[in-house]
XYZ file of C-alpha atoms in Angstrom:
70
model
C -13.069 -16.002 2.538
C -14.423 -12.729 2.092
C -17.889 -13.525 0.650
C -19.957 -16.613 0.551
C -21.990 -18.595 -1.933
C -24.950 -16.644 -1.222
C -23.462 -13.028 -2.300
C -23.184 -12.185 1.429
C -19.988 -10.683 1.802
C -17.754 -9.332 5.228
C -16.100 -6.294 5.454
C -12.626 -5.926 4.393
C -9.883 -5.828 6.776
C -8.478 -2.315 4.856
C -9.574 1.119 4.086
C -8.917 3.840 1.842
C -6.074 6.114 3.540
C -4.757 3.402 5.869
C -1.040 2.786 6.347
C 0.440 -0.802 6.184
C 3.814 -2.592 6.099
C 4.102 -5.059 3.874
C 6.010 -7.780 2.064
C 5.393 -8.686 -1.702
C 4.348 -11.901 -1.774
C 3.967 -12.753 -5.254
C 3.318 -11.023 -8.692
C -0.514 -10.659 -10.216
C -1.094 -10.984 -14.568
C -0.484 -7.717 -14.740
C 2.987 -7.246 -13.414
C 1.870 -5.778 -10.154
C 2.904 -6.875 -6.695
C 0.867 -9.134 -4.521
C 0.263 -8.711 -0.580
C -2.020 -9.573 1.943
C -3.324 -8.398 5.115
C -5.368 -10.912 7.026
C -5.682 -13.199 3.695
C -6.567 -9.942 1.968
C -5.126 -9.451 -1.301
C -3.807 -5.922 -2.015
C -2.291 -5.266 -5.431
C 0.962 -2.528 -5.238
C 2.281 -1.701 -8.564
C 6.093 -0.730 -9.688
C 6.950 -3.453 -6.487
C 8.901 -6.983 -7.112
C 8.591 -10.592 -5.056
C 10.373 -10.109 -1.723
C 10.194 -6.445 -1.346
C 8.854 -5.127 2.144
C 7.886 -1.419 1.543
C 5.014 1.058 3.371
C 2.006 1.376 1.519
C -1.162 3.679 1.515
C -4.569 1.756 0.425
C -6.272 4.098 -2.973
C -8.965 1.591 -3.391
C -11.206 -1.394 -1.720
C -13.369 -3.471 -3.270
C -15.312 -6.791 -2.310
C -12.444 -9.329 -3.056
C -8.837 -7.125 -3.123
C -7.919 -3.819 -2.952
C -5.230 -1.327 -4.746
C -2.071 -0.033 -2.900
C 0.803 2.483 -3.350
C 4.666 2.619 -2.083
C 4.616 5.794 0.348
């Protein structure tokens, strides 16, 4: 979705500093909290499935990014 076979990739739909509402959609390995934002993933630690809660985006990369509870 956000890349292609060829290494091409498209620019996320986040940025560092931006605001979002979310809901926790699932949980990752790790224990952290899984949402997305146009297919996005965006990881949001110390969160559980079901909870909706504001985050702040600390860090994008090329297939998910990082997110904390404001």
């Amino acid at each position: 979705m956000y890349g292609d076979a060829f290494g091409g990739g498209y620019e996320a739909p986040v940025k560092v500093g931006e605001r979002y509402r979310v809901r926790i959609e699932s949980l990752g390995k790790g224990g952290d909290g899984i949402a997305k934002i146009k297919g996005f993933v965006i990881f949001v630690p110390n969160t559980q499935v079901g909870d909706e809660v504001e985050i702040v985006i600390n860090s994008v990369k090329r297939k998910f990014a990082f997110g904390e509870v404001i």
